[in-house]
Structure formats: structure tokens, C-alpha cells
Amino acid sequence: MMKYSYKEAVDFFKSMPHFTPPADGGVKKDFFSLDAELALLEKLNRPQDKLKYVHIAGTNGKGSTTTYLANILNEASVVTGAFTSPFLYRYNEMFRVNGRDISDADFAEVFSQVKPAYDELANEGIFVSEYEFLTVMAFIYFIKMGCELVLLEVSMGGRMDTTNVIPAPLVSVITPISYDHMTILGNTLTEIATEKAGIIKSGTTVVSAKQEPEVVHVLEEVCAKQSVSLEIVKASQIINRDIHGQRFITSDGMDYETTMLGTYQIDNAAVAIAAARKLGEKGYPITEEAIRRGIANTKWFGRFTLLSDNPPVIIDGGHNRQGATVLRQSLEEYFPGKKITFVLGILADKEVDIILDTLLPIADRCYTLAVPNPRTMPPEKLAEMIRTRGIDAAVLSDDITLDNIKEKAEVVCIAGSLYLISNCF
């Protein structure tokens, strides 16, 4: 077997074509196929069948919920793998065991195991995509690390996502479902929910965040068809919150604290707690103390994260209409009566008008920048869209820096895309 270096592995992925949504706006539910990935897994003796899973789908909150649950499991001394996306700085971030990224050496080793099978398929005219290859690497790495449980975060959708090649997971988690990736998933909540509910398999248990009525209807129908139980987590009660943390009580009267900010993080934590309890019922040694410590110790950079205090600077990766709504709610909750200076970068294929219409009523002024992604909205065009809504806007430049902006602002919020985080910090 040829042994590749870490650099060779990363260069290979960088050379692969990256996903671009259909440009014509048409819904393409069969745009993807899992056939190539399944063929690769067959050549590698189906490593996905050798692990136990929690599968996490939804529109918003997947990363935070996964991180909460991973920390609970770590506190319970369960060897836990987590496969998440996208990464901010390095591919290694996608593969974590007990909170630690895969090492460069292990990344190269696992890549070297998968690459010959990839080449065999390519010679047969079957081409595996970047995320399919990475997902297969995750299975092999988690087996190598002796993981007792794997948390698989869906990248997009569910039914045709690269992670949906596993047997029935112990628990399937559905975080809040909203409008996103509509050219792929559909133009209605019912269509989008149907795609995301495609991860639900007979033999699993489903835990869902609170959802819109049409989403609940889809989940109930799919769960009934698969003969699986569905728990929709009830809202928690906020005891107190400030810019450094939150305390809340779940619907069953249990008291928790988290340093994670944002009004929506309480819901994410409650979903993770419910999923952890389901795992406890299935034999994992998850105590109430492990849950409490896991929630308290969770940090997730880029989700309503406070970067500095004077003035407050918040960064948030929300990038769709629901993300914009909960970001505004959080800003109004934490900074009542204050006007927000936004630094915005948004992908052009997102619902830019809806995001702007949601955020700009609380804006003082805005600055725009390009997202480090080919799909970026040009910052000049984004600034013009903002100005047509009556808010002063300028493009970030060498003459306009974040330090300059902070001197005149009450609150600064950097938002619009997760990809901004790796560009700014």
C-alpha cells in the first residue's frame, strides 16, 4: 500500500471539485446519489457497519447539539467520535475523538487506506466526491480509535447525505428545520423536512427540537411508518442570562448552566440532554452529573460568541432565515435598546433579502466583506442592497478595519456565514 503524506492527502482534497448548488433554481431531489460511496465502502469491507451511532440532522443547531452531546459522553467516559462539517481552518477538525482533532499522521494513514479503493473505482469510471471520501475516512478512523459511539452530523439534507449510509443509529436527532439549500431540498418546509427525515430508519429512536407544525407532521408520519418512537423536546425555562452564560430548567424540572450564549443554545442543550438520556436507557453509563458537567463545559466558537467586551463584539455563523431570526432575538435580548454595527458576508445562493430584512431593523450601520468561498455575494453588491434599505453601508478595506469600527460602535456583530470565521480569526 502506498503511503501518502499529510500534505499529499490535503492537496488531493483541495484539487477535488467542490459542491456547487444547481444554478437554475430548480429543485433537484436526485442531484445526489450514494452509489459511488456505497461502492467504495464495499471495497473496504463496509466499515460503517462496525460502529454505533447517533445521527444528527436539521437546518440550524446541529454543530452545537453535537458538541453538547459529545461533551456529555466524554464526561461519562464513553470513547466518542464526532464527524462534523464544515471545518473552519483544517480538515482535521471534521474528525474528533473525545474532543481532540485527528492528528496529521492519522489523517495521512487513513487516507492511504482509502485511496487505493478510490483509484480502483475511478478506473472503472465511478467517481467518489470529496465529502464521500471524507465520510468513509471517518468510519475507518473511528474504528481505529476504538470508539464506543459515533456522532454523525449531516452536512446537508439527510436522505442523500454522505452520512446516510449507516445502519439504524441508536438515536436520530433532528434539530430545528427551516429554509436552506432550497434548490436541493425543496421550496416548502414539508419538502425540506421530508429530506431531513430521510435519516430515520427502523430500529432507531428519534429526538427532535420543537418544530413548525408542518415539520412535526412529517416527522410523525415518517416515525409511524418506520415504527419508531418520537420525542419532541419541550421548551426550557430561562432562570437568568448575561453575556457570560445562561441558567435554565428543562421541562422535567432539572437545572443546568451553560457558558454558551444565544437564546437558541438553551434549546440545543435540551435536545442534547434528551438524546443523552435515551443513550442512558440503551446502556451507556450516562449519569445526571455527567450531563450537568457536559453542558457546563461546552464551548462552540462562532455561535453567538463574545470576542471582546468593550464594546461587545459578537461573531455568529448563522446563514439562513432561521439563523438570522434567532441572531436578532439574541442581540435584542442581550443588548436591549442598542443599535448594532454589523459586519456582514453572505453567500449569494442564500436568502440574502430575507436575512437583511430580518437583521437591518436593529442596525446602526453595516460593513460588508467577501466570504472566502466562490459562492460569495460580492461585497459591493451586498452594500448596495443594504443602502437601498436605508442603512449606511461600506465595504471593508485597508482603510476600514475592525479596530476602526469598534471605536464608534455600541455593539459589533460579525455575521452571515460560518466561512467568515476562518477568514477573520
CSV table of C-alpha atoms in Angstrom, one decimal:
chain,number,residue,atom,x,y,z
A,1,MET,CA,0.0,0.0,0.0
A,2,MET,CA,1.3,3.4,-1.0
A,3,LYS,CA,1.8,5.7,2.0
A,4,TYR,CA,0.7,9.3,1.4
A,5,SER,CA,1.9,12.3,3.4
A,6,TYR,CA,-0.5,14.6,5.2
A,7,LYS,CA,0.3,17.3,2.7
A,8,GLU,CA,-0.4,15.0,-0.2
A,9,ALA,CA,-3.7,14.0,1.3
A,10,VAL,CA,-4.8,17.6,1.9
A,11,ASP,CA,-3.7,18.6,-1.6
A,12,PHE,CA,-5.8,15.8,-3.1
A,13,PHE,CA,-8.9,17.1,-1.4
A,14,LYS,CA,-8.1,20.7,-2.4
A,15,SER,CA,-7.8,19.6,-6.0
A,16,MET,CA,-11.2,17.9,-6.0
A,17,PRO,CA,-14.3,19.8,-7.3
A,18,HIS,CA,-16.3,21.3,-4.5
A,19,PHE,CA,-20.0,21.2,-4.3
A,20,THR,CA,-21.9,23.9,-6.1
A,21,PRO,CA,-25.7,24.0,-5.9
A,22,PRO,CA,-27.7,24.0,-9.2
A,23,ALA,CA,-27.7,27.5,-10.7
A,24,ASP,CA,-31.1,27.3,-12.4
A,25,GLY,CA,-33.1,27.5,-9.1
A,26,GLY,CA,-34.9,24.2,-9.9
A,27,VAL,CA,-35.5,21.6,-7.3
A,28,LYS,CA,-33.2,18.6,-7.9
A,29,LYS,CA,-34.0,16.0,-5.3
A,30,ASP,CA,-32.0,13.4,-7.2
A,31,PHE,CA,-29.0,15.7,-7.7
A,32,PHE,CA,-27.0,13.3,-5.5
A,33,SER,CA,-26.5,9.6,-5.4
A,34,LEU,CA,-24.9,7.5,-2.7
A,35,ASP,CA,-24.0,4.7,-5.2
A,36,ALA,CA,-20.3,5.7,-5.5
A,37,GLU,CA,-19.8,6.0,-1.8
A,38,LEU,CA,-21.5,2.6,-1.2
A,39,ALA,CA,-19.3,1.0,-3.8
A,40,LEU,CA,-16.2,2.5,-2.0
A,41,LEU,CA,-17.5,1.1,1.3
A,42,GLU,CA,-18.0,-2.3,-0.2
A,43,LYS,CA,-14.4,-2.4,-1.4
A,44,LEU,CA,-13.3,-1.5,2.2
A,45,ASN,CA,-15.5,-4.3,3.8
A,46,ARG,CA,-18.3,-2.0,5.0
A,47,PRO,CA,-16.6,-0.3,7.9
A,48,GLN,CA,-19.8,1.7,8.6
A,49,ASP,CA,-21.4,-1.5,9.9
A,50,LYS,CA,-18.8,-1.9,12.7
A,51,LEU,CA,-19.8,1.2,14.8
A,52,LYS,CA,-22.7,2.5,16.9
A,53,TYR,CA,-24.2,5.9,16.0
A,54,VAL,CA,-26.2,9.0,16.9
A,55,HIS,CA,-27.2,10.7,13.6
A,56,ILE,CA,-27.9,14.4,13.8
A,57,ALA,CA,-29.8,16.3,11.0
A,58,GLY,CA,-31.6,19.6,10.9
A,59,THR,CA,-31.1,23.1,9.5
A,60,ASN,CA,-29.6,25.0,12.5
A,61,GLY,CA,-28.1,23.9,15.7
A,62,LYS,CA,-26.5,20.6,14.5
A,63,GLY,CA,-22.9,21.6,15.5
A,64,SER,CA,-23.9,23.0,18.9
A,65,THR,CA,-26.1,20.0,19.7
A,66,THR,CA,-23.4,17.6,18.6
A,67,THR,CA,-20.8,19.4,20.7
A,68,TYR,CA,-23.1,19.4,23.8
A,69,LEU,CA,-23.7,15.6,23.4
A,70,ALA,CA,-20.0,14.9,22.8
A,71,ASN,CA,-19.1,16.7,26.0
A,72,ILE,CA,-21.7,14.8,28.0
A,73,LEU,CA,-20.4,11.5,26.6
A,74,ASN,CA,-16.8,12.5,27.4
A,75,GLU,CA,-17.8,13.2,30.9
A,76,ALA,CA,-19.3,9.8,31.1
A,77,SER,CA,-16.0,8.3,29.9
A,78,VAL,CA,-17.5,6.9,26.7
A,79,VAL,CA,-15.0,6.9,23.8
A,80,THR,CA,-16.8,9.1,21.4
A,81,GLY,CA,-16.1,10.0,17.8
A,82,ALA,CA,-17.6,13.0,16.1
A,83,PHE,CA,-17.8,13.7,12.4
A,84,THR,CA,-18.8,17.3,11.7
A,85,SER,CA,-18.7,19.9,8.9
A,86,PRO,CA,-17.7,22.3,7.6
A,87,PHE,CA,-14.3,22.8,9.1
A,88,LEU,CA,-13.1,26.3,9.8
A,89,TYR,CA,-9.3,26.0,9.4
A,90,ARG,CA,-8.2,22.4,8.7
A,91,TYR,CA,-9.7,19.2,7.5
A,92,ASN,CA,-8.6,17.6,10.8
A,93,GLU,CA,-11.4,19.5,12.7
A,94,MET,CA,-14.0,17.2,11.0
A,95,PHE,CA,-12.7,14.1,12.8
A,96,ARG,CA,-12.7,14.3,16.6
A,97,VAL,CA,-12.3,11.6,19.3
A,98,ASN,CA,-13.1,12.7,22.9
A,99,GLY,CA,-12.8,16.3,21.7
A,100,ARG,CA,-9.4,16.0,20.0
A,101,ASP,CA,-8.9,16.5,16.3
A,102,ILE,CA,-7.3,13.7,14.3
A,103,SER,CA,-3.5,14.0,14.1
A,104,ASP,CA,-1.8,14.8,10.8
A,105,ALA,CA,-0.2,11.3,10.9
A,106,ASP,CA,-3.5,9.5,11.4
A,107,PHE,CA,-5.1,11.6,8.7
A,108,ALA,CA,-2.4,10.5,6.3
A,109,GLU,CA,-2.6,6.9,7.4
A,110,VAL,CA,-6.4,6.7,7.0
A,111,PHE,CA,-6.3,8.5,3.7
A,112,SER,CA,-3.7,6.0,2.5
A,113,GLN,CA,-6.1,3.1,3.4
A,114,VAL,CA,-8.9,4.6,1.4
A,115,LYS,CA,-7.1,6.0,-1.7
A,116,PRO,CA,-6.3,2.6,-3.4
A,117,ALA,CA,-10.0,1.7,-3.4
A,118,TYR,CA,-10.9,5.2,-4.6
A,119,ASP,CA,-8.4,4.7,-7.5
A,120,GLU,CA,-9.9,1.3,-8.4
A,121,LEU,CA,-13.4,2.8,-8.7
A,122,ALA,CA,-12.1,5.8,-10.7
A,123,ASN,CA,-10.5,3.4,-13.2
A,124,GLU,CA,-14.0,1.8,-13.5
A,125,GLY,CA,-15.5,5.3,-14.2
A,126,ILE,CA,-17.0,5.6,-10.7
A,127,PHE,CA,-16.0,8.8,-9.0
A,128,VAL,CA,-16.4,9.4,-5.3
A,129,SER,CA,-16.9,13.0,-4.2
A,130,GLU,CA,-14.8,14.9,-1.6
A,131,TYR,CA,-17.3,14.5,1.2
A,132,GLU,CA,-18.0,10.9,0.4
A,133,PHE,CA,-14.3,10.2,0.7
A,134,LEU,CA,-14.0,12.1,4.0
A,135,THR,CA,-17.0,10.3,5.4
A,136,VAL,CA,-15.5,6.9,4.6
A,137,MET,CA,-12.3,8.0,6.2
A,138,ALA,CA,-14.3,8.9,9.3
A,139,PHE,CA,-15.6,5.3,9.7
A,140,ILE,CA,-12.1,3.8,9.4
A,141,TYR,CA,-10.6,6.3,11.8
A,142,PHE,CA,-13.3,5.8,14.5
A,143,ILE,CA,-12.8,2.0,14.3
A,144,LYS,CA,-9.0,2.5,14.6
A,145,MET,CA,-9.6,4.7,17.7
A,146,GLY,CA,-11.9,2.1,19.4
A,147,CYS,CA,-14.9,4.5,19.5
A,148,GLU,CA,-17.8,3.1,21.5
A,149,LEU,CA,-20.2,5.6,19.9
A,150,VAL,CA,-20.0,7.9,16.9
A,151,LEU,CA,-21.9,11.2,16.5
A,152,LEU,CA,-22.5,11.8,12.8
A,153,GLU,CA,-23.6,15.3,11.8
A,154,VAL,CA,-25.4,15.6,8.5
A,155,SER,CA,-23.8,18.0,6.1
A,156,MET,CA,-26.9,18.8,4.0
A,157,GLY,CA,-30.4,17.4,3.9
A,158,GLY,CA,-30.4,13.8,5.2
A,159,ARG,CA,-31.8,11.3,2.8
A,160,MET,CA,-29.0,11.7,0.3
A,161,ASP,CA,-26.3,13.0,2.7
A,162,THR,CA,-23.0,11.2,2.7
A,163,THR,CA,-23.5,10.1,6.3
A,164,ASN,CA,-26.8,8.3,5.4
A,165,VAL,CA,-25.0,5.0,4.6
A,166,ILE,CA,-25.1,3.7,8.2
A,167,PRO,CA,-27.3,1.1,9.8
A,168,ALA,CA,-30.0,2.3,12.1
A,169,PRO,CA,-28.5,4.6,14.7
A,170,LEU,CA,-29.2,4.2,18.4
A,171,VAL,CA,-30.7,7.7,18.4
A,172,SER,CA,-31.6,10.0,15.5
A,173,VAL,CA,-31.6,13.7,16.4
A,174,ILE,CA,-33.5,16.4,14.4
A,175,THR,CA,-32.5,20.0,15.3
A,176,PRO,CA,-34.7,22.9,14.1
A,177,ILE,CA,-35.7,22.7,10.5
A,178,SER,CA,-36.0,25.8,8.4
A,179,TYR,CA,-35.4,27.1,4.8
A,180,ASP,CA,-31.9,26.4,3.4
A,181,HIS,CA,-30.4,24.7,0.4
A,182,MET,CA,-33.8,25.1,-1.2
A,183,THR,CA,-32.5,24.3,-4.8
A,184,ILE,CA,-31.7,20.8,-3.5
A,185,LEU,CA,-34.1,20.1,-0.6
A,186,GLY,CA,-37.3,21.8,-1.8
A,187,ASN,CA,-39.2,25.1,-1.5
A,188,THR,CA,-41.5,24.2,1.4
A,189,LEU,CA,-40.9,23.2,4.9
A,190,THR,CA,-42.7,19.9,4.2
A,191,GLU,CA,-40.3,19.1,1.3
A,192,ILE,CA,-37.3,20.1,3.4
A,193,ALA,CA,-38.4,18.2,6.4
A,194,THR,CA,-39.1,15.1,4.3
A,195,GLU,CA,-35.5,15.2,3.0
A,196,LYS,CA,-34.1,15.6,6.5
A,197,ALA,CA,-36.3,12.9,8.0
A,198,GLY,CA,-34.7,10.6,5.4
A,199,ILE,CA,-32.2,9.6,8.1
A,200,ILE,CA,-34.9,8.0,10.2
A,201,LYS,CA,-34.6,4.2,10.0
A,202,SER,CA,-36.5,1.3,11.6
A,203,GLY,CA,-34.8,0.4,14.9
A,204,THR,CA,-33.8,3.9,15.9
A,205,THR,CA,-35.2,6.3,18.5
A,206,VAL,CA,-35.9,9.9,17.4
A,207,VAL,CA,-35.4,13.1,19.4
A,208,SER,CA,-36.4,16.3,17.9
A,209,ALA,CA,-36.2,20.0,18.8
A,210,LYS,CA,-39.5,21.9,18.8
A,211,GLN,CA,-40.6,22.4,15.2
A,212,GLU,CA,-43.1,24.2,13.0
A,213,PRO,CA,-46.4,22.3,12.7
A,214,GLU,CA,-45.8,21.1,9.1
A,215,VAL,CA,-42.4,19.7,10.2
A,216,VAL,CA,-44.0,17.9,13.2
A,217,HIS,CA,-46.5,16.3,10.8
A,218,VAL,CA,-43.7,15.0,8.5
A,219,LEU,CA,-41.7,13.6,11.5
A,220,GLU,CA,-44.8,11.9,13.0
A,221,GLU,CA,-45.7,10.3,9.6
A,222,VAL,CA,-42.1,9.0,9.0
A,223,CYS,CA,-41.7,7.7,12.6
A,224,ALA,CA,-45.1,5.9,12.3
A,225,LYS,CA,-44.1,4.4,9.0
A,226,GLN,CA,-40.7,3.2,10.5
A,227,SER,CA,-42.4,2.1,13.8
A,228,VAL,CA,-40.1,4.2,15.9
A,229,SER,CA,-40.7,6.5,18.9
A,230,LEU,CA,-40.6,10.3,18.6
A,231,GLU,CA,-39.9,12.7,21.4
A,232,ILE,CA,-40.3,16.4,20.7
A,233,VAL,CA,-38.3,18.2,23.4
A,234,LYS,CA,-40.4,20.8,25.2
A,235,ALA,CA,-39.2,24.4,25.8
A,236,SER,CA,-36.9,25.1,28.8
A,237,GLN,CA,-37.4,27.9,31.3
A,238,ILE,CA,-34.7,30.6,31.4
A,239,ILE,CA,-33.7,31.4,35.0
A,240,ASN,CA,-31.1,34.0,34.2
A,241,ARG,CA,-28.7,35.0,31.4
A,242,ASP,CA,-26.0,37.6,30.8
A,243,ILE,CA,-23.2,38.0,28.4
A,244,HIS,CA,-21.1,35.3,30.1
A,245,GLY,CA,-23.6,32.5,30.5
A,246,GLN,CA,-27.1,31.2,31.0
A,247,ARG,CA,-29.0,29.1,33.5
A,248,PHE,CA,-32.1,27.2,32.6
A,249,ILE,CA,-34.6,24.5,33.8
A,250,THR,CA,-35.7,21.7,31.4
A,251,SER,CA,-39.3,20.8,31.2
A,252,ASP,CA,-38.8,18.0,33.7
A,253,GLY,CA,-37.5,20.4,36.3
A,254,MET,CA,-33.8,19.8,36.1
A,255,ASP,CA,-31.4,22.8,36.5
A,256,TYR,CA,-28.4,23.4,34.2
A,257,GLU,CA,-25.9,26.1,33.4
A,258,THR,CA,-24.1,26.8,30.1
A,259,THR,CA,-21.5,29.3,29.0
A,260,MET,CA,-22.8,29.1,25.5
A,261,LEU,CA,-24.6,32.4,24.6
A,262,GLY,CA,-27.6,32.9,22.3
A,263,THR,CA,-31.2,32.3,23.1
A,264,TYR,CA,-31.3,29.3,20.9
A,265,GLN,CA,-28.5,27.5,22.7
A,266,ILE,CA,-30.8,26.5,25.5
A,267,ASP,CA,-33.0,24.6,23.0
A,268,ASN,CA,-29.9,22.9,21.6
A,269,ALA,CA,-28.7,21.9,25.1
A,270,ALA,CA,-32.2,20.5,25.9
A,271,VAL,CA,-32.1,18.3,22.8
A,272,ALA,CA,-28.7,17.0,23.6
A,273,ILE,CA,-29.8,16.2,27.2
A,274,ALA,CA,-32.8,14.3,25.9
A,275,ALA,CA,-30.6,12.4,23.4
A,276,ALA,CA,-28.1,11.6,26.3
A,277,ARG,CA,-30.9,10.2,28.4
A,278,LYS,CA,-32.0,7.9,25.5
A,279,LEU,CA,-28.5,6.6,25.3
A,280,GLY,CA,-28.5,6.0,29.0
A,281,GLU,CA,-31.7,3.9,28.6
A,282,LYS,CA,-29.7,1.9,26.0
A,283,GLY,CA,-27.0,1.0,28.4
A,284,TYR,CA,-24.4,3.8,28.2
A,285,PRO,CA,-23.2,4.9,31.7
A,286,ILE,CA,-24.5,8.5,31.5
A,287,THR,CA,-25.2,10.0,34.9
A,288,GLU,CA,-27.0,13.2,35.7
A,289,GLU,CA,-23.7,14.6,36.9
A,290,ALA,CA,-22.1,13.8,33.5
A,291,ILE,CA,-24.9,15.6,31.8
A,292,ARG,CA,-24.6,18.6,34.0
A,293,ARG,CA,-20.8,18.8,33.6
A,294,GLY,CA,-21.0,18.2,29.9
A,295,ILE,CA,-23.5,21.1,29.4
A,296,ALA,CA,-21.5,23.4,31.6
A,297,ASN,CA,-18.2,22.7,29.8
A,298,THR,CA,-19.3,23.0,26.3
A,299,LYS,CA,-17.8,25.8,24.1
A,300,TRP,CA,-18.5,26.2,20.4
A,301,PHE,CA,-16.7,29.1,18.7
A,302,GLY,CA,-18.6,31.1,16.1
A,303,ARG,CA,-22.1,30.6,17.5
A,304,PHE,CA,-23.0,33.9,19.2
A,305,THR,CA,-19.5,34.0,20.6
A,306,LEU,CA,-18.4,37.1,22.6
A,307,LEU,CA,-14.9,38.1,21.2
A,308,SER,CA,-14.4,41.2,23.4
A,309,ASP,CA,-16.3,43.3,25.9
A,310,ASN,CA,-15.6,47.0,25.3
A,311,PRO,CA,-17.5,47.4,23.1
A,312,PRO,CA,-19.1,43.9,22.9
A,313,VAL,CA,-18.1,42.1,19.7
A,314,ILE,CA,-20.2,39.1,18.7
A,315,ILE,CA,-19.5,36.6,16.0
A,316,ASP,CA,-22.2,34.3,14.7
A,317,GLY,CA,-22.2,31.8,11.9
A,318,GLY,CA,-26.0,31.9,11.2
A,319,HIS,CA,-26.5,31.9,7.4
A,320,ASN,CA,-30.2,31.3,6.7
A,321,ARG,CA,-33.6,32.9,7.6
A,322,GLN,CA,-33.9,30.9,10.9
A,323,GLY,CA,-30.3,31.7,11.8
A,324,ALA,CA,-30.9,35.4,11.2
A,325,THR,CA,-34.1,35.3,13.3
A,326,VAL,CA,-32.5,33.8,16.3
A,327,LEU,CA,-29.4,36.0,15.9
A,328,ARG,CA,-31.7,39.1,16.1
A,329,GLN,CA,-33.6,37.7,19.0
A,330,SER,CA,-30.3,37.1,20.9
A,331,LEU,CA,-29.0,40.6,20.1
A,332,GLU,CA,-32.2,42.2,21.3
A,333,GLU,CA,-32.2,40.0,24.4
A,334,TYR,CA,-28.5,40.7,25.4
A,335,PHE,CA,-28.3,44.3,24.2
A,336,PRO,CA,-31.8,45.8,24.6
A,337,GLY,CA,-32.2,49.3,23.1
A,338,LYS,CA,-28.7,49.3,21.5
A,339,LYS,CA,-28.1,49.7,17.8
A,340,ILE,CA,-25.9,47.1,16.2
A,341,THR,CA,-23.0,47.7,13.8
A,342,PHE,CA,-23.0,44.7,11.5
A,343,VAL,CA,-20.0,43.3,9.6
A,344,LEU,CA,-21.7,41.0,7.0
A,345,GLY,CA,-20.6,38.5,4.4
A,346,ILE,CA,-23.2,36.2,2.9
A,347,LEU,CA,-23.2,33.5,0.2
A,348,ALA,CA,-25.1,34.6,-2.9
A,349,ASP,CA,-27.2,31.5,-3.0
A,350,LYS,CA,-28.7,32.2,0.4
A,351,GLU,CA,-31.9,34.1,1.1
A,352,VAL,CA,-30.0,37.4,1.2
A,353,ASP,CA,-33.1,39.6,1.1
A,354,ILE,CA,-34.7,37.8,4.0
A,355,ILE,CA,-31.6,37.8,6.1
A,356,LEU,CA,-31.1,41.5,5.5
A,357,ASP,CA,-34.8,42.3,6.2
A,358,THR,CA,-34.5,40.4,9.5
A,359,LEU,CA,-31.3,42.0,10.8
A,360,LEU,CA,-31.3,45.6,9.5
A,361,PRO,CA,-34.2,46.9,11.7
A,362,ILE,CA,-31.7,46.8,14.6
A,363,ALA,CA,-28.7,48.0,12.6
A,364,ASP,CA,-26.9,51.3,13.1
A,365,ARG,CA,-24.7,50.8,10.1
A,366,CYS,CA,-23.1,47.9,8.1
A,367,TYR,CA,-19.8,46.9,6.6
A,368,THR,CA,-19.5,44.2,4.1
A,369,LEU,CA,-16.8,41.7,3.0
A,370,ALA,CA,-16.4,38.8,0.8
A,371,VAL,CA,-16.9,35.3,2.1
A,372,PRO,CA,-13.9,33.1,1.3
A,373,ASN,CA,-16.0,30.9,-0.9
A,374,PRO,CA,-16.6,31.0,-4.7
A,375,ARG,CA,-20.3,31.4,-4.0
A,376,THR,CA,-19.9,34.7,-2.1
A,377,MET,CA,-22.1,37.7,-2.7
A,378,PRO,CA,-19.8,40.5,-3.9
A,379,PRO,CA,-19.4,42.9,-1.0
A,380,GLU,CA,-20.1,45.9,-3.2
A,381,LYS,CA,-23.5,44.4,-4.3
A,382,LEU,CA,-24.3,43.5,-0.7
A,383,ALA,CA,-23.5,47.0,0.5
A,384,GLU,CA,-25.8,48.4,-2.2
A,385,MET,CA,-28.6,46.1,-1.1
A,386,ILE,CA,-28.2,47.4,2.4
A,387,ARG,CA,-28.2,51.0,1.4
A,388,THR,CA,-31.5,50.5,-0.6
A,389,ARG,CA,-33.0,49.6,2.8
A,390,GLY,CA,-32.0,52.9,4.3
A,391,ILE,CA,-28.9,51.7,6.3
A,392,ASP,CA,-25.5,53.2,5.7
A,393,ALA,CA,-23.1,50.6,4.4
A,394,ALA,CA,-19.5,50.4,3.2
A,395,VAL,CA,-17.1,47.7,2.0
A,396,LEU,CA,-14.3,46.7,4.4
A,397,SER,CA,-11.0,47.8,3.1
A,398,ASP,CA,-7.4,48.6,4.3
A,399,ASP,CA,-8.7,51.9,5.5
A,400,ILE,CA,-11.7,50.5,7.4
A,401,THR,CA,-10.6,47.9,9.9
A,402,LEU,CA,-12.4,46.1,12.8
A,403,ASP,CA,-10.5,48.3,15.2
A,404,ASN,CA,-11.8,51.4,13.5
A,405,ILE,CA,-15.3,50.1,13.6
A,406,LYS,CA,-15.1,49.3,17.3
A,407,GLU,CA,-14.2,52.9,18.2
A,408,LYS,CA,-17.6,54.2,17.1
A,409,ALA,CA,-19.9,51.3,17.8
A,410,GLU,CA,-22.1,50.3,20.7
A,411,VAL,CA,-22.1,46.6,19.7
A,412,VAL,CA,-20.4,44.9,16.8
A,413,CYS,CA,-21.8,41.7,15.2
A,414,ILE,CA,-19.9,39.8,12.6
A,415,ALA,CA,-22.3,37.5,10.8
A,416,GLY,CA,-23.7,35.9,7.7
A,417,SER,CA,-21.6,32.8,7.1
A,418,LEU,CA,-19.6,30.2,9.0
A,419,TYR,CA,-16.9,30.6,6.4
A,420,LEU,CA,-16.3,34.1,7.7
A,421,ILE,CA,-14.8,32.8,10.9
A,422,SER,CA,-11.8,31.2,9.3
A,423,ASN,CA,-11.2,34.4,7.2
A,424,CYS,CA,-11.4,36.8,10.2
A,425,PHE,CA,-9.8,34.9,13.0
